[in-house]
């Protein structure tokens, strides 16, 4: 079964507003989480990560929040820009880093 | 939910040997699978697109004679790293395209070439 889930396959947001992408996981051993951005015909590009010792990590317009008790993480993009339109994948791994578990992605469309 | 497995999860081999990595879609059929290599900064580089029953499509700069891809069935694609060298050491991830163009990733294979 999928250990990392992104339950919203798509999301549309107006330019300038906040985009919130959600991700849930089931394995409590996961302690490192990543978000990737993917354009068509390209590989996923690393965006931002967070380790389980933190509950928030910020990088410019991108902020990732981790709620360990709920096994939930989210990516906030503010303000959203049309260039942010892409598929976003979340992924999780354990500290050994030997395996990654990806969600199925959320397609974000930012409307100008 | 759809699951994609990779085998082995980790492999250590000597320089000059060949290593085969399997990617399986466990509960769905996938006519299209992708092979990625993870690079520093953790981005995934698309190496090739594997289509069942036909030749793989390789991305520019990827040596098709070195990275042999076979997609012999709707649930299995294999990547063989031939004559592996230390610079081939990396993390290789596959993904399978399911219904509604949803991409399901495998957990990855860590290759270390000594």
Short mmCIF file of C-alpha atoms in Angstrom, two decimals:
data_model
loop_
_atom_site.label_atom_id
_atom_site.label_comp_id
_atom_site.label_asym_id
_atom_site.label_seq_id
_atom_site.Cartn_x
_atom_site.Cartn_y
_atom_site.Cartn_z
CA UNK A 1 0.00 0.00 0.00
CA UNK A 2 1.10 3.58 -0.54
CA UNK A 3 3.00 4.79 2.51
CA UNK A 4 2.91 8.38 1.33
CA UNK A 5 -0.32 9.82 0.03
CA UNK A 6 -1.31 12.99 -1.71
CA UNK A 7 -5.06 12.88 -1.76
CA UNK A 8 -5.62 15.88 -3.98
CA UNK A 9 -4.62 15.10 -7.55
CA UNK A 10 -5.08 18.70 -8.63
CA UNK A 11 -5.33 22.22 -7.25
CA UNK A 12 -6.08 25.56 -8.89
CA UNK A 13 -5.12 28.83 -7.27
CA UNK A 14 -5.30 32.44 -8.34
CA UNK A 15 -2.00 34.23 -8.89
CA UNK A 16 -0.85 36.02 -5.77
CA UNK A 17 -2.82 33.79 -3.42
CA UNK A 18 -1.50 31.00 -1.24
CA UNK A 19 -1.16 27.43 -2.54
CA UNK A 20 -1.34 24.68 0.05
CA UNK A 21 -0.36 21.19 -0.98
CA UNK A 22 -0.92 18.36 1.46
CA UNK A 23 0.77 15.04 2.07
CA UNK A 24 0.05 12.25 4.57
CA UNK A 25 2.22 9.31 5.52
CA UNK A 26 1.69 6.12 7.47
CA UNK A 27 5.16 5.00 8.54
CA UNK A 28 6.21 6.56 11.84
CA UNK A 29 9.84 5.66 11.06
CA UNK A 30 10.01 8.32 8.38
CA UNK A 31 12.08 11.22 9.61
CA UNK A 32 13.06 13.10 6.51
CA UNK A 33 10.64 14.62 4.06
CA UNK A 34 11.09 16.29 0.72
CA UNK A 35 9.04 18.16 -1.83
CA UNK A 36 9.76 17.96 -5.52
CA UNK A 37 8.45 19.99 -8.41
CA UNK A 38 8.05 18.37 -11.79
CA UNK A 39 7.48 19.84 -15.20
CA UNK A 40 6.34 17.62 -18.10
CA UNK A 41 9.06 15.45 -19.66
CA UNK A 42 11.54 16.35 -16.93
CA UNK A 43 12.67 14.68 -13.75
CA UNK A 44 11.39 15.94 -10.40
CA UNK A 45 13.46 18.85 -9.09
CA UNK A 46 14.19 19.10 -5.41
CA UNK A 47 12.37 22.01 -3.83
CA UNK A 48 12.58 21.92 -0.06
CA UNK A 49 13.02 19.40 2.73
CA UNK A 50 12.41 19.04 6.42
CA UNK A 51 13.68 16.67 9.05
CA UNK A 52 11.55 15.38 11.85
CA UNK A 53 13.36 17.47 14.45
CA UNK A 54 11.71 20.53 12.97
CA UNK A 55 8.10 21.43 12.35
CA UNK A 56 8.72 24.18 9.85
CA UNK A 57 11.25 25.02 7.18
CA UNK A 58 11.12 28.09 5.02
CA UNK A 59 12.88 28.96 1.79
CA UNK A 60 11.70 32.11 0.09
CA UNK A 61 8.12 31.69 -1.02
CA UNK A 62 8.09 28.03 -0.02
CA UNK A 63 7.40 26.78 3.49
CA UNK A 64 7.01 23.19 4.55
CA UNK A 65 5.15 22.33 7.75
CA UNK A 66 5.43 18.98 9.49
CA UNK A 67 2.92 17.64 11.99
CA UNK A 68 4.44 14.42 13.28
CA UNK A 69 1.55 13.45 15.50
CA UNK A 70 -0.82 13.66 12.56
CA UNK A 71 1.73 12.22 10.14
CA UNK A 72 1.02 15.13 7.86
CA UNK A 73 3.08 17.64 5.99
CA UNK A 74 2.14 20.51 3.81
CA UNK A 75 3.83 22.83 1.36
CA UNK A 76 2.78 26.46 1.30
CA UNK A 77 3.60 28.66 -1.65
CA UNK A 78 2.95 32.34 -1.16
CA UNK A 79 2.46 34.32 -3.24
CA UNK A 80 1.70 31.80 -5.99
CA UNK A 81 3.00 32.60 -9.46
CA UNK A 82 2.04 31.14 -12.86
CA UNK A 83 5.52 29.62 -13.10
CA UNK A 84 4.69 27.51 -10.07
CA UNK A 85 2.27 25.52 -12.19
CA UNK A 86 3.65 21.98 -12.11
CA UNK A 87 3.15 18.64 -10.44
CA UNK A 88 4.37 18.54 -6.85
CA UNK A 89 5.47 15.31 -5.23
CA UNK A 90 6.17 14.75 -1.58
CA UNK A 91 8.56 12.02 -0.53
CA UNK A 92 9.67 10.50 2.75
CA UNK A 93 12.60 8.46 3.89
CA UNK A 94 14.18 7.13 7.03
CA UNK A 95 17.47 8.40 8.41
CA UNK A 96 19.37 5.67 6.60
CA UNK A 97 18.16 7.20 3.35
CA UNK A 98 18.21 3.90 1.57
CA UNK A 99 14.72 4.19 0.21
CA UNK A 100 12.40 6.98 -0.73
CA UNK A 101 8.64 6.77 -0.76
CA UNK A 102 6.85 9.16 -3.05
CA UNK A 103 3.27 10.34 -3.13
CA UNK A 104 1.40 10.34 -6.41
CA UNK A 105 1.64 14.07 -6.92
CA UNK A 106 -0.63 17.09 -6.97
CA UNK A 107 -0.95 19.09 -10.15
CA UNK A 108 -0.95 22.78 -9.29
CA UNK A 109 -2.30 25.33 -11.70
CA UNK A 110 -1.77 28.98 -10.88
CA UNK A 111 -4.22 31.13 -12.81
CA UNK A 112 -2.91 34.53 -13.93
CA UNK B 1 -3.31 1.83 -3.75
CA UNK B 2 -0.89 1.24 -6.56
CA UNK B 3 2.56 0.18 -5.47
CA UNK B 4 5.80 0.01 -7.38
CA UNK B 5 8.65 -2.08 -6.05
CA UNK B 6 12.33 -2.10 -6.89
CA UNK B 7 14.80 -4.89 -6.39
CA UNK B 8 17.37 -4.87 -5.01
CA UNK B 9 17.04 -1.94 -2.65
CA UNK B 10 20.77 -1.78 -2.26
CA UNK B 11 23.66 -3.31 -4.18
CA UNK B 12 27.42 -3.16 -3.89
CA UNK B 13 29.46 -4.42 -6.79
CA UNK B 14 32.98 -4.40 -8.13
CA UNK B 15 34.05 -2.12 -10.92
CA UNK B 16 33.55 -3.73 -14.32
CA UNK B 17 30.61 -5.91 -13.37
CA UNK B 18 27.03 -5.49 -14.52
CA UNK B 19 24.11 -4.85 -12.22
CA UNK B 20 20.44 -5.39 -12.98
CA UNK B 21 17.74 -3.41 -11.20
CA UNK B 22 14.11 -4.46 -11.44
CA UNK B 23 11.08 -2.22 -11.30
CA UNK B 24 7.69 -3.84 -10.85
CA UNK B 25 4.20 -2.47 -10.74
CA UNK B 26 2.54 -4.73 -8.20
CA UNK B 27 -1.17 -4.24 -8.73
CA UNK B 28 -1.54 -2.47 -12.04
CA UNK B 29 -0.23 -2.67 -15.55
CA UNK B 30 2.09 0.00 -16.80
CA UNK B 31 2.89 0.40 -20.45
CA UNK B 32 5.20 3.25 -19.56
CA UNK B 33 7.86 3.32 -16.88
CA UNK B 34 10.55 5.89 -16.21
CA UNK B 35 14.06 5.53 -14.87
CA UNK B 36 15.67 8.33 -12.86
CA UNK B 37 19.01 8.90 -11.27
CA UNK B 38 19.33 11.04 -8.19
CA UNK B 39 21.95 13.73 -8.27
CA UNK B 40 23.35 16.07 -5.61
CA UNK B 41 20.77 18.50 -4.29
CA UNK B 42 18.52 15.49 -4.56
CA UNK B 43 16.92 16.27 -7.89
CA UNK B 44 16.05 13.32 -10.06
CA UNK B 45 17.41 13.23 -13.56
CA UNK B 46 15.23 11.46 -16.08
CA UNK B 47 17.40 8.87 -17.77
CA UNK B 48 14.95 7.12 -20.04
CA UNK B 49 11.35 6.32 -20.76
CA UNK B 50 10.60 2.63 -20.99
CA UNK B 51 7.68 1.47 -23.12
CA UNK B 52 6.45 -2.10 -22.99
CA UNK B 53 7.29 -4.03 -26.10
CA UNK B 54 9.43 -1.34 -27.69
CA UNK B 55 12.80 0.27 -27.31
CA UNK B 56 13.37 2.73 -24.51
CA UNK B 57 13.72 6.42 -25.24
CA UNK B 58 16.88 7.79 -23.70
CA UNK B 59 17.44 11.36 -22.63
CA UNK B 60 20.30 13.32 -24.09
CA UNK B 61 23.62 12.43 -22.54
CA UNK B 62 22.54 9.01 -21.26
CA UNK B 63 24.50 6.15 -22.83
CA UNK B 64 22.01 3.57 -24.02
CA UNK B 65 24.70 0.90 -24.35
CA UNK B 66 25.70 1.41 -20.76
CA UNK B 67 22.24 1.64 -19.25
CA UNK B 68 20.26 -1.16 -20.86
CA UNK B 69 16.52 -0.97 -20.34
CA UNK B 70 14.13 -3.80 -21.00
CA UNK B 71 10.38 -3.53 -20.55
CA UNK B 72 9.38 -7.07 -21.36
CA UNK B 73 6.01 -7.12 -19.67
CA UNK B 74 3.34 -4.72 -18.48
CA UNK B 75 4.52 -5.06 -14.90
CA UNK B 76 8.29 -5.24 -15.18
CA UNK B 77 11.05 -3.00 -16.45
CA UNK B 78 14.71 -3.65 -15.83
CA UNK B 79 17.70 -1.35 -15.87
CA UNK B 80 21.09 -2.99 -16.34
CA UNK B 81 24.15 -0.93 -15.60
CA UNK B 82 26.82 -2.59 -17.72
CA UNK B 83 30.50 -2.51 -16.83
CA UNK B 84 29.76 -0.38 -13.82
CA UNK B 85 32.32 2.13 -12.61
CA UNK B 86 32.53 4.10 -9.38
CA UNK B 87 31.04 7.15 -11.07
CA UNK B 88 27.88 5.12 -11.68
CA UNK B 89 27.34 4.93 -7.93
CA UNK B 90 24.07 6.65 -7.30
CA UNK B 91 20.46 6.22 -6.33
CA UNK B 92 18.27 4.92 -9.14
CA UNK B 93 14.51 5.37 -8.96
CA UNK B 94 11.85 4.07 -11.32
CA UNK B 95 8.28 5.15 -11.70
CA UNK B 96 5.31 3.63 -13.47
CA UNK B 97 2.51 5.46 -15.20
CA UNK B 98 -0.86 4.33 -14.00
CA UNK B 99 -4.36 5.36 -14.88
CA UNK B 100 -5.17 9.04 -15.31
CA UNK B 101 -1.47 9.64 -15.99
CA UNK B 102 -0.69 9.21 -12.30
CA UNK B 103 2.98 8.51 -11.68
CA UNK B 104 3.86 5.96 -9.02
CA UNK B 105 7.45 5.94 -7.84
CA UNK B 106 9.43 2.98 -6.63
CA UNK B 107 11.45 3.23 -3.41
CA UNK B 108 14.76 3.38 -5.24
CA UNK B 109 17.93 1.31 -5.48
CA UNK B 110 21.20 2.48 -4.04
CA UNK B 111 24.14 1.34 -6.15
CA UNK B 112 27.69 1.47 -4.87
CA UNK B 113 30.46 0.50 -7.26
CA UNK B 114 33.80 -0.21 -5.63
#
